[in-house]
Each structure stands twice: as structure tokens, then as C-alpha cells.
Amino acid sequence: MSDRILASQARPLARVKSWDLEADVVVVGLGIAGACAAMEAADAGADVLVLERAGAGGGTSANSGGLVYLGGGTPVQKACGFDDTPDEMFAFLAAISEPGADSERIRLFCDESVEHFHWLESKGLTFKRSFYEEPGLESMTDDCLVYTGGENCHPWSGLARPAARGHKPQTVGKAGPFLMQCLLASVDRHPLRSEANVLVETLVVDAAGAVVGCVARRAGRELLVRARRGLVLAAGGFIMNEEMLALHAPTLLRCNVRNGVDGDDGRGIRMGQGAGGDVLRMGLGEVALPSTIPNRLSRGIYLNRHGQRFINEDTYYGHVGIEGLLRQDGKVYLLLDENSYERGLVGLEPRWVAETIAELEREAGFPDGALQATVELYNRHAAQGEDPVFHKRKEMIRPVDTPPFALIDSGTDAAIWATFTIGGLRTDRDARVLTPDGLAISGLYAAGRSAALFCGQGYPGSGISLADASYFGRRAARHAAAQGH
Ligand SMILES: Cc1cc2nc3c(=O)[nH]c(=O)nc-3n(C[C@H](O)[C@H](O)[C@H](O)COP(=O)(O)OP(=O)(O)OC[C@H]3O[C@@H](n4cnc5c(N)ncnc54)[C@H](O)[C@@H]3O)c2cc1C
């Protein structure tokens, strides 16, 4: 069996003769989870050491869109006229994350989201007090607030008061690099040590099973690192490990873009397993189907391989992606007409164009009459401004009736499908790693994509991963820093 899927067995303390480095809190990985954990532990007065395998910090966080999911009444939400509360945020996240949601962690995440917003600003991030109208997407301007989880779409709009919660740090264009630039600069201003080009390979456990350090490698030489109060695994997920994907999340292998860096090889998770940690939700991922971009194209109709609709087209593209991948076999088409189609959108070139729906149906090979029936039913209701089947928002409803008609092949064989893993080590409210029996492993914490996200299904919306990683990185650090005091 490949050692890329095996747990990295922890080294017994009895085999450690001496330590090369020591700290109260050792943080493995310097992406957003690691950066926030390190700063929080230092602020709590702990002696902190960060170990990063790459030449510098940043990780996948620095390649991301930079959207951070925050709510409950942040200053940006208030300035933009959104009346959000922790309860409304919880109602949305808990509902969208069922079945199997971790409601205790969701509750904390919502209750402390405004505080977390202020903390991020105190660490050098700024968020412009402005709203960006185009849902689902980070703005290309420096505007901030955006709907990222379909909060204003069916069925969620009926379960919780809709509020935009995607917060983009204030910069023009993609915000991930800027986000990490700000946080890493802030890390440098904290009294802590950080070592690059150090690959952590496994953990060290004492006779009682507590994690007391780790074994790392720097320039080919083994380093033994003692963690006096705790060790935080913030080493990313496993999207770049084909063997782990094949074992745990084979469906995600159908996505042709893997959102990660080399460090996302699952080692953090496997180190946790080697110290007795349990894993959760390993089959789940975020699945982005970018052909819903821009959102105004959702005036068209999504179709499955039978020529039938399967979702309200205006929802978050990650929901379309999960539904399309898991339940529609990755075969997804977008039907547009002369009114809804826009020329020149990269990746959205039609595969078939025809003057009638019947012709398009034949050319694309849908079952006889299927597409015609779908379009007839949709148009009949759309003429009244209604969508009684999937409840698309009124402003997105328009009959698809003006030739020529275009069909974009958005299937996994034809379009870009991007994914990252959201399963990982099972953790509690303080990001302590739990055994299969639900017991916390003393000294061991996990945050970011080394830990399982709190949702039971799919991915709730853009911005959740950076928010979860930064928030639970901080909780891990606070708990670890308080040990032995
Ligand atoms: C294109 C793209 C867009 C995205 N957009 C968004 C978005 O807008 N909002 C959002 O919430 N999420 C987004 N995501 C997802 C998000 O970026 C990640 O899920 C998140 O950054 C994970 O943070 P992390 O701290 O867990 O991991 P990382 O940021 O990857 O950090 C982990 C660090 O650990 C290091 N490391 C790994 N193994 C070891 C080891 N054994 N020893 C030492 N160091 C190690 C790595 O080198 C890395 O620096 C996006 C992802 C991509 C790729």
C-alpha cells in the first residue's frame, strides 16, 4: 500500500534522546490557519514556533479568492444596510450544512463572527464598507460584501433572513495574495519564531498518548521539536494527493482543476491519524462550476443529461457543482437564448447552436421531446414571472424563447470544474483533535483544511474555508496557550 495514504505513525517519546527546538506552542504550516493560530498564541503570551515546509508562508490561502465568510452584523454589513444577526447566520449555516452538521461549532463561529471581523482588521486587513452586486463572486474592484452562499435564493431565503456575508479584503482584483501578504506582515510583527523549509513528518507522543512534539526535516537533517503546551496542525488538506483522493473522495477526481498547493498532500491529516486522531467527511469537497459566472447567465436553464432541469439556476455555483457532480453524473448543460447569451465570455462558448429547441434537442442527443417539454413548461411559468418547480428568484426569470438558442456543455468532460477537500481530522469546539471514541488527544489541535469543516454536506458558500481556518486556528491557539497554566 502506498505510504501516501497511510497514517504517519507517531514516534514514541521514549525514542527521543534530546530536542533540537522547543516552544510552548508549535504551529505546523503557515497558511491562514497557521498565521492566525501563531498570532493568537503569541498574543496569549506563549512562546510560539511556526514550521513551514515551503520557502515562505502563504499556502493555498495565498492563491485563493480571499473571500472570508463573516456575519451576524459586521460593520460592513451594517454600512451596506444588511440587518444580520448571529441567529440568522446560524439558521442559514445550520440548515445548509445538514445532515450531519456540527451545530456546536457552527454556533460558536456565528456568535463570534463580528469579534473575528474586528480581530482580522486589527491584524492588518481592511474591508471597504461597500456592497458588490454580482452574487457568488469576489469583486474585481476593491468592493467588499457579496452574496456567496445562495442566502437570497430558494430554499434558504425562506429559512433565514437573507444577508450577504462574503467579505473581500480591500484590494483591486483577486484578494488571496493580498490577504496573506497582510497577515504574514502581521505575523512578522509578533514576538514569535518562524522557520521555513522545514517539513514536519510525524508527531511525537508520550506514554499516555499525549502529543508532545514532532519530527521534522530541514535540509535533509532530522529535527526534533518539542511542543510544551500544544501543537497545531495547520498543514492544509489533501487535494494534491491522488491516492488519498482515490481512497476517500473518488468523485472529486473527476474535477479537472485541483485547488491547492504541493503542501495539500494530506500529511497533516495523516500525522493526526498516526497519533490516534479520527477523520470526518473525507469524501466531501467544494466543487465550483465556474460556468455560472457571471450570475446574470442564470436567466438561462441548467439541464441534466435527460434534458431536464435539476436546480434553481440562481443559487451559489458550488451548489450547482455538488448537485451536478454527485447526482447528475457530471453531465450539465446550460441553455441560453439570444437575450440571455453574452458573447466573449471565456469558457462559455456554446457547443451547439440552433434556431429551434427541437433542432437543439436532436443535435445534442437529448431523448426525443425531453428538452422541448422542459422549455415549454419553464417558459409557460416564466411568462407569468414564476418558477413553481425550482423557485428561481423573480428577477432571474425570463422565458428562453428568442432564437438562436445556444447550449453550453458544462460537464466534467468539457468545462473547468475546480475542487478542494473539506474533510479532515475530527475536532471539537477548541479545535482539539478527537479519537474515534470522541476523546480529545492531549496536546494536539487541527485547523483549516487539516480539520474537517463543520458542515455535513457539500460546501456552504465561498469564504467559509478561510473564515473557518482563521477562526478555529485562533481557538486552537488560545486553548493550547492556556495549557499548563
Ligand atoms: C483558486 C482558489 C480560490 C479559493 N477561494 C477561496 C475563497 O475565496 N474563500 C475561501 O474561504 N476559500 C477559498 N479557497 C480555499 C482556501 O484557499 C483554502 O481552503 C484555505 O486557504 C486553507 O487554508 P489552510 O491554512 O488550511 O491551508 P494553506 O493555506 O494551504 O496552508 C497550509 C500550509 O501548511 C504548509 N504545510 C503543509 N504540510 C506541511 C508539513 N508537513 N510541514 C510543514 N508545513 C506544511 C503548506 O506549505 C502551507 O503553507 C480557494 C482555493 C483556491 C485554490
XYZ file of C-alpha atoms and ligand atoms in Angstrom:
538
model
C 0.000 0.000 0.000
C 1.341 3.471 -0.879
C 2.691 5.347 2.127
C 0.884 8.431 0.764
C -2.375 7.067 2.170
C -1.081 5.578 5.406
C -1.250 7.308 8.773
C 2.182 8.713 9.714
C 2.786 6.655 12.843
C 3.733 8.853 15.770
C 7.168 8.395 17.326
C 7.177 7.337 20.994
C 8.780 9.879 23.310
C 10.983 7.082 24.694
C 12.840 7.115 21.348
C 13.621 10.834 21.606
C 17.004 11.440 23.229
C 17.057 15.230 23.027
C 15.169 18.104 21.422
C 16.646 20.401 18.766
C 13.998 23.111 19.161
C 11.374 23.875 21.781
C 8.343 26.139 22.140
C 5.147 26.348 24.152
C 3.026 26.161 21.022
C 4.268 24.659 17.754
C 2.274 25.517 14.630
C 2.702 23.303 11.567
C 2.047 25.272 8.359
C 1.829 28.979 7.650
C -1.317 29.451 5.593
C -4.246 31.374 7.052
C -4.958 28.830 9.827
C -1.313 28.740 10.901
C -0.828 32.509 10.717
C -3.900 33.189 12.847
C -3.021 30.424 15.329
C 0.527 31.720 15.684
C -0.540 35.333 16.309
C -3.239 34.338 18.781
C -0.885 32.101 20.760
C 1.767 34.836 20.858
C -0.844 37.366 21.997
C -1.763 34.933 24.798
C 1.826 35.090 25.976
C 3.022 31.743 24.653
C 6.431 31.129 23.163
C 5.498 30.180 19.565
C 7.371 28.352 16.825
C 5.947 28.022 13.301
C 7.300 25.348 10.963
C 6.569 25.779 7.244
C 7.677 23.340 4.575
C 7.753 25.863 1.704
C 10.288 28.662 1.311
C 7.744 31.122 2.707
C 4.284 31.182 4.224
C 1.097 31.648 2.223
C -0.049 28.166 1.229
C -3.271 27.741 -0.704
C -4.634 30.725 1.197
C -2.382 32.991 -0.858
C -3.784 31.508 -4.107
C -7.385 31.881 -3.064
C -10.038 34.386 -3.978
C -9.620 35.823 -0.490
C -13.321 35.918 0.406
C -13.953 35.481 4.124
C -17.420 34.467 5.336
C -18.321 36.788 8.228
C -21.671 37.911 9.533
C -24.001 38.482 12.421
C -23.835 42.246 11.932
C -20.320 43.210 10.850
C -19.600 46.914 10.306
C -19.571 46.275 6.533
C -22.976 44.591 6.657
C -24.374 47.450 8.717
C -22.922 50.110 6.417
C -24.451 48.311 3.425
C -27.892 48.050 5.007
C -27.945 44.339 5.898
C -29.727 43.577 9.147
C -27.858 40.401 10.071
C -27.634 38.683 13.481
C -25.723 35.645 14.790
C -29.069 33.803 14.983
C -29.895 34.456 11.306
C -26.388 33.453 10.295
C -26.698 30.277 12.348
C -30.138 29.491 10.911
C -28.699 29.656 7.389
C -25.449 27.767 8.041
C -27.052 25.079 10.180
C -29.758 24.431 7.575
C -27.447 24.385 4.587
C -24.969 22.132 6.388
C -27.458 19.384 7.262
C -27.491 16.432 7.505
C -24.555 15.813 9.794
C -23.708 19.424 10.622
C -21.613 20.181 13.699
C -24.018 22.671 15.207
C -21.880 23.425 18.263
C -19.008 24.647 16.117
C -21.360 26.487 13.736
C -22.927 28.270 16.705
C -19.551 29.481 18.005
C -18.484 30.514 14.509
C -21.641 32.640 14.147
C -21.702 34.052 17.691
C -18.100 35.254 17.451
C -18.045 36.291 13.816
C -18.242 40.046 14.483
C -15.424 39.762 17.021
C -13.438 37.792 14.432
C -14.022 40.545 11.858
C -12.552 43.121 14.253
C -9.645 40.820 15.079
C -8.813 40.395 11.358
C -8.893 44.177 10.930
C -6.635 44.537 13.967
C -4.178 42.216 12.198
C -3.867 44.447 9.163
C -6.788 43.522 6.895
C -9.189 46.222 5.800
C -12.662 45.689 4.424
C -14.258 48.505 2.453
C -17.766 49.355 3.633
C -19.300 48.592 0.241
C -21.547 46.035 -1.454
C -20.821 44.257 -4.742
C -23.999 43.435 -6.646
C -22.819 40.389 -8.589
C -23.658 37.385 -6.381
C -21.317 34.466 -5.928
C -18.162 36.218 -6.987
C -15.380 38.170 -5.428
C -15.360 41.643 -6.944
C -12.663 42.703 -9.380
C -12.925 46.173 -7.860
C -11.979 46.789 -4.208
C -15.613 46.400 -3.136
C -16.228 44.073 -0.252
C -19.551 42.485 0.555
C -21.085 39.838 -1.693
C -23.676 37.053 -1.525
C -21.656 33.845 -1.634
C -23.870 31.025 -0.412
C -27.201 31.484 -2.127
C -28.597 33.101 1.048
C -31.144 35.042 -1.027
C -32.147 32.015 -3.111
C -34.558 29.139 -2.649
C -34.813 27.327 -0.264
C -32.525 29.270 2.097
C -34.232 32.651 1.673
C -37.310 31.129 3.320
C -35.377 29.709 6.278
C -33.302 32.690 7.365
C -33.326 36.404 6.638
C -31.033 36.794 3.612
C -27.786 38.651 4.213
C -24.596 38.935 2.176
C -21.668 37.584 4.194
C -18.738 37.164 1.795
C -16.130 39.774 2.843
C -13.351 40.566 0.409
C -10.298 42.372 1.840
C -9.892 45.780 0.255
C -7.801 45.350 -2.859
C -8.440 45.513 -6.592
C -8.594 42.069 -8.257
C -8.002 38.692 -6.614
C -7.649 39.124 -2.868
C -5.961 35.901 -1.689
C -2.371 37.079 -2.257
C -3.156 40.409 -0.571
C -4.899 38.714 2.353
C -1.853 36.595 3.108
C 0.562 39.469 2.490
C -1.238 41.444 5.216
C -1.438 38.522 7.647
C 2.178 37.444 7.112
C 3.356 41.011 7.656
C 1.381 40.983 10.881
C 2.918 37.616 11.883
C 6.343 39.263 11.441
C 5.340 41.988 13.888
C 4.549 39.416 16.609
C 7.079 38.070 19.084
C 7.304 34.559 17.625
C 9.729 32.379 15.682
C 9.012 31.063 12.211
C 11.150 28.610 10.248
C 10.701 27.997 6.525
C 11.855 24.954 4.510
C 11.039 22.658 7.417
C 8.889 19.652 6.562
C 7.121 18.174 9.562
C 6.948 14.412 9.069
C 5.352 12.942 12.146
C 4.316 13.633 15.723
C 5.910 12.566 18.997
C 3.640 11.060 21.679
C 4.335 10.253 25.310
C 3.383 7.019 27.081
C -0.090 8.390 27.869
C -0.743 9.210 24.186
C -0.345 12.989 24.548
C 1.323 14.826 21.673
C 4.499 16.450 22.986
C 6.308 17.397 19.805
C 7.091 16.491 16.227
C 9.782 15.142 13.962
C 10.711 17.455 11.108
C 13.276 17.579 8.328
C 15.365 20.591 7.357
C 17.947 20.363 4.554
C 17.926 16.569 4.808
C 18.561 16.621 8.566
C 16.087 15.394 11.171
C 14.901 17.945 13.716
C 13.170 17.005 16.948
C 10.839 19.748 18.088
C 9.226 19.854 21.491
C 5.779 21.398 21.961
C 5.427 22.124 25.667
C 1.745 23.135 25.660
C 0.366 22.086 22.304
C 0.885 21.503 18.591
C -1.475 22.902 15.956
C -1.720 21.051 12.644
C -2.464 23.788 10.097
C -0.959 21.978 7.136
C -3.807 22.167 4.603
C -5.937 19.395 3.071
C -5.308 16.503 0.650
C -6.466 17.732 -2.741
C -2.959 17.227 -4.213
C -2.725 13.588 -3.091
C -4.236 11.379 -5.839
C -4.015 8.227 -3.727
C -5.889 9.785 -0.828
C -8.491 11.168 -3.226
C -8.940 7.740 -4.818
C -9.387 6.200 -1.374
C -11.609 8.797 0.279
C -13.120 11.077 -2.347
C -13.011 9.350 -5.749
C -15.773 11.558 -7.177
C -13.582 14.636 -6.734
C -11.043 13.071 -9.124
C -13.468 13.927 -11.922
C -12.801 17.629 -11.332
C -10.049 18.774 -13.653
C -8.725 21.657 -11.511
C -7.350 20.865 -8.056
C -7.368 23.962 -5.878
C -4.273 23.568 -3.765
C -0.504 23.764 -3.401
C 2.044 20.926 -3.054
C 1.585 21.088 0.713
C -2.005 19.867 0.337
C -0.772 16.273 0.292
C -2.746 15.200 3.351
C 0.320 14.809 5.546
C -1.165 16.960 8.294
C -4.231 14.718 8.414
C -2.166 11.535 8.322
C 0.076 12.791 11.133
C -3.035 13.372 13.224
C -4.281 9.875 12.409
C -0.915 8.449 13.412
C -1.387 9.953 16.862
C -4.856 8.376 17.181
C -6.996 11.121 15.581
C -10.272 10.313 13.861
C -11.240 11.727 10.457
C -14.587 13.017 9.244
C -16.257 13.903 5.947
C -13.301 12.757 3.898
C -15.461 12.303 0.806
C -16.668 15.886 0.725
C -15.293 18.785 -1.269
C -16.050 22.213 -2.552
C -16.941 21.835 -6.207
C -17.027 25.034 -8.194
C -18.650 25.071 -11.584
C -17.486 28.412 -12.947
C -19.788 28.413 -15.942
C -22.442 30.021 -13.742
C -20.244 33.101 -13.797
C -21.475 35.783 -14.213
C -24.687 35.256 -12.323
C -26.894 37.022 -14.868
C -26.464 33.931 -17.068
C -28.654 32.156 -14.572
C -31.531 33.597 -16.561
C -30.852 30.527 -18.703
C -31.684 26.934 -17.739
C -29.417 24.240 -16.342
C -30.126 20.801 -17.788
C -29.020 17.300 -16.925
C -28.293 14.523 -19.425
C -32.034 13.818 -19.756
C -32.725 17.386 -20.883
C -34.431 18.196 -17.584
C -33.839 20.978 -15.066
C -32.369 19.896 -11.727
C -31.769 23.046 -9.651
C -32.659 26.739 -9.345
C -30.032 28.267 -11.607
C -29.551 31.387 -9.460
C -28.084 29.557 -6.473
C -24.390 29.519 -5.431
C -22.313 27.864 -8.147
C -20.853 25.479 -5.561
C -24.328 24.040 -5.013
C -24.743 23.583 -8.762
C -21.328 21.911 -8.802
C -22.083 19.447 -5.989
C -25.526 18.612 -7.345
C -24.138 18.273 -10.872
C -21.235 16.086 -9.826
C -22.869 13.851 -7.246
C -26.376 13.433 -8.604
C -26.205 14.311 -12.296
C -23.077 12.301 -13.101
C -21.120 15.416 -14.018
C -23.273 15.940 -17.131
C -24.510 19.527 -17.022
C -25.641 21.830 -19.833
C -26.624 25.478 -19.810
C -29.319 26.580 -22.250
C -29.396 30.241 -23.263
C -31.269 32.209 -25.886
C -30.413 35.340 -27.856
C -31.484 37.523 -24.891
C -29.539 35.743 -22.177
C -26.354 34.812 -24.061
C -23.319 37.085 -23.912
C -20.550 36.764 -26.434
C -16.888 36.674 -25.448
C -17.193 35.003 -22.050
C -14.170 32.745 -21.697
C -15.059 29.114 -21.072
C -18.676 29.705 -22.007
C -18.625 29.102 -25.737
C -21.703 27.207 -26.959
C -21.203 23.684 -28.223
C -24.483 23.607 -30.131
C -26.487 26.499 -31.637
C -29.867 26.108 -33.362
C -32.858 28.133 -34.487
C -35.356 25.883 -32.681
C -35.398 23.928 -29.427
C -36.354 20.768 -31.346
C -33.283 21.111 -33.524
C -31.055 21.743 -30.494
C -32.546 18.704 -28.772
C -31.651 16.495 -31.761
C -28.158 17.909 -32.169
C -27.268 17.494 -28.507
C -28.759 13.992 -28.406
C -31.350 14.512 -25.674
C -34.240 11.986 -25.534
C -36.930 12.767 -28.104
C -39.198 15.541 -26.825
C -37.431 15.939 -23.452
C -35.845 19.338 -23.996
C -38.944 20.647 -25.735
C -41.090 19.613 -22.765
C -38.659 21.200 -20.276
C -38.527 24.500 -22.150
C -42.284 24.566 -22.750
C -43.007 24.096 -19.028
C -40.362 26.609 -17.949
C -41.490 29.254 -20.446
C -45.173 28.844 -19.620
C -44.492 29.754 -15.976
C -41.729 32.257 -16.788
C -44.232 34.258 -18.846
C -46.042 34.847 -15.515
C -42.732 35.596 -13.742
C -42.908 32.298 -11.858
C -40.838 29.164 -11.362
C -43.036 26.792 -9.331
C -40.663 23.857 -9.874
C -37.308 25.188 -8.593
C -38.270 28.673 -7.336
C -35.680 30.786 -9.073
C -35.760 34.415 -7.938
C -38.254 36.541 -9.874
C -35.608 38.902 -11.242
C -33.780 35.942 -12.793
C -36.844 34.513 -14.526
C -37.261 35.234 -18.231
C -38.665 32.950 -20.937
C -35.997 31.258 -23.028
C -37.809 31.883 -26.292
C -35.752 34.053 -28.615
C -33.689 32.240 -31.274
C -30.968 31.377 -31.833
C -30.648 29.017 -28.876
C -27.259 28.003 -27.521
C -26.263 25.035 -25.418
C -23.063 25.260 -23.395
C -21.568 21.934 -22.402
C -20.648 22.462 -18.740
C -19.959 18.790 -17.985
C -16.840 17.462 -16.285
C -15.518 16.303 -19.681
C -15.885 19.731 -21.249
C -15.630 22.559 -18.714
C -13.468 23.651 -15.806
C -14.533 22.058 -12.541
C -12.426 23.162 -9.585
C -12.329 21.458 -6.205
C -10.687 21.265 -2.792
C -11.250 18.870 0.084
C -13.211 19.788 3.191
C -12.814 16.549 5.149
C -10.069 16.087 7.702
C -9.329 15.469 11.354
C -12.284 15.421 13.699
C -12.041 18.321 16.138
C -14.072 19.837 18.954
C -15.047 23.434 19.771
C -11.447 24.260 20.733
C -10.016 22.548 17.639
C -8.668 19.703 19.778
C -8.236 16.540 17.709
C -10.584 13.755 18.802
C -10.141 9.986 18.785
C -12.828 7.709 17.273
C -14.176 7.462 20.850
C -14.646 11.228 20.966
C -11.825 11.826 23.449
C -9.542 14.813 22.976
C -5.896 13.948 22.328
C -3.915 15.973 24.797
C -1.602 18.468 23.112
C -2.988 18.047 19.589
C -5.035 20.614 17.635
C -6.019 20.948 13.977
C -7.401 23.881 11.998
C -8.016 24.849 8.401
C -8.239 22.067 5.883
C -6.268 19.666 8.074
C -9.524 19.548 10.089
C -12.983 18.552 8.889
C -15.173 21.545 8.143
C -18.292 21.864 10.313
C -20.747 21.151 7.513
C -22.235 17.724 6.958
C -22.918 18.158 3.247
C -21.066 19.873 0.432
C -19.658 23.353 0.938
C -21.975 26.075 2.259
C -20.582 29.042 0.325
C -17.480 30.914 -0.812
C -15.477 32.313 2.069
C -16.288 29.564 4.574
C -12.901 27.874 4.338
C -10.778 30.968 5.074
C -13.192 32.005 7.828
C -13.265 28.568 9.462
C -9.470 28.202 9.176
C -8.722 31.595 10.707
C -11.362 31.358 13.441
C -10.621 27.792 14.611
C -6.872 28.413 14.224
C -7.325 31.118 16.852
C -9.407 28.869 19.134
C -6.776 26.120 18.912
C -4.052 28.602 19.820
C -5.946 30.054 22.786
C -6.631 26.608 24.225
C -3.071 25.400 23.674
C -1.525 28.562 25.110
C -3.604 28.135 28.269
C -2.316 24.613 28.992
C -0.017 24.140 31.958
C -1.068 27.472 33.451
C -8.218 29.284 -6.558
C -8.741 29.156 -5.159
C -9.693 30.048 -4.710
C -10.182 29.931 -3.406
N -11.002 30.900 -2.955
C -11.425 30.867 -1.669
C -12.149 31.953 -1.133
O -12.358 32.987 -1.774
N -12.600 31.841 0.150
C -12.347 30.725 0.919
O -12.806 30.679 2.058
N -11.626 29.701 0.427
C -11.125 29.754 -0.831
N -10.346 28.753 -1.292
C -9.994 27.655 -0.377
C -8.973 28.147 0.646
O -7.963 28.886 -0.011
C -8.305 27.019 1.422
O -9.232 26.041 1.794
C -7.617 27.608 2.657
O -6.673 28.553 2.204
C -6.939 26.561 3.515
O -6.166 27.230 4.484
P -5.152 26.393 5.395
O -4.498 27.368 6.300
O -5.840 25.225 5.956
O -4.097 25.798 4.344
P -2.961 26.509 3.495
O -3.239 27.923 3.240
O -2.697 25.652 2.319
O -1.704 26.453 4.460
C -1.095 25.226 4.810
C 0.405 25.463 4.927
O 0.995 24.317 5.523
C 2.204 24.012 4.867
N 2.470 22.588 5.100
C 1.795 21.528 4.591
N 2.307 20.378 5.063
C 3.325 20.720 5.893
C 4.239 19.951 6.665
N 4.177 18.610 6.695
N 5.201 20.606 7.376
C 5.256 21.976 7.377
N 4.402 22.746 6.648
C 3.433 22.118 5.922
C 1.923 24.365 3.422
O 3.116 24.571 2.700
C 1.086 25.628 3.579
O 1.886 26.786 3.600
C -9.790 28.855 -2.570
C -8.824 27.949 -3.032
C -8.259 28.139 -4.290
C -7.083 27.319 -4.696
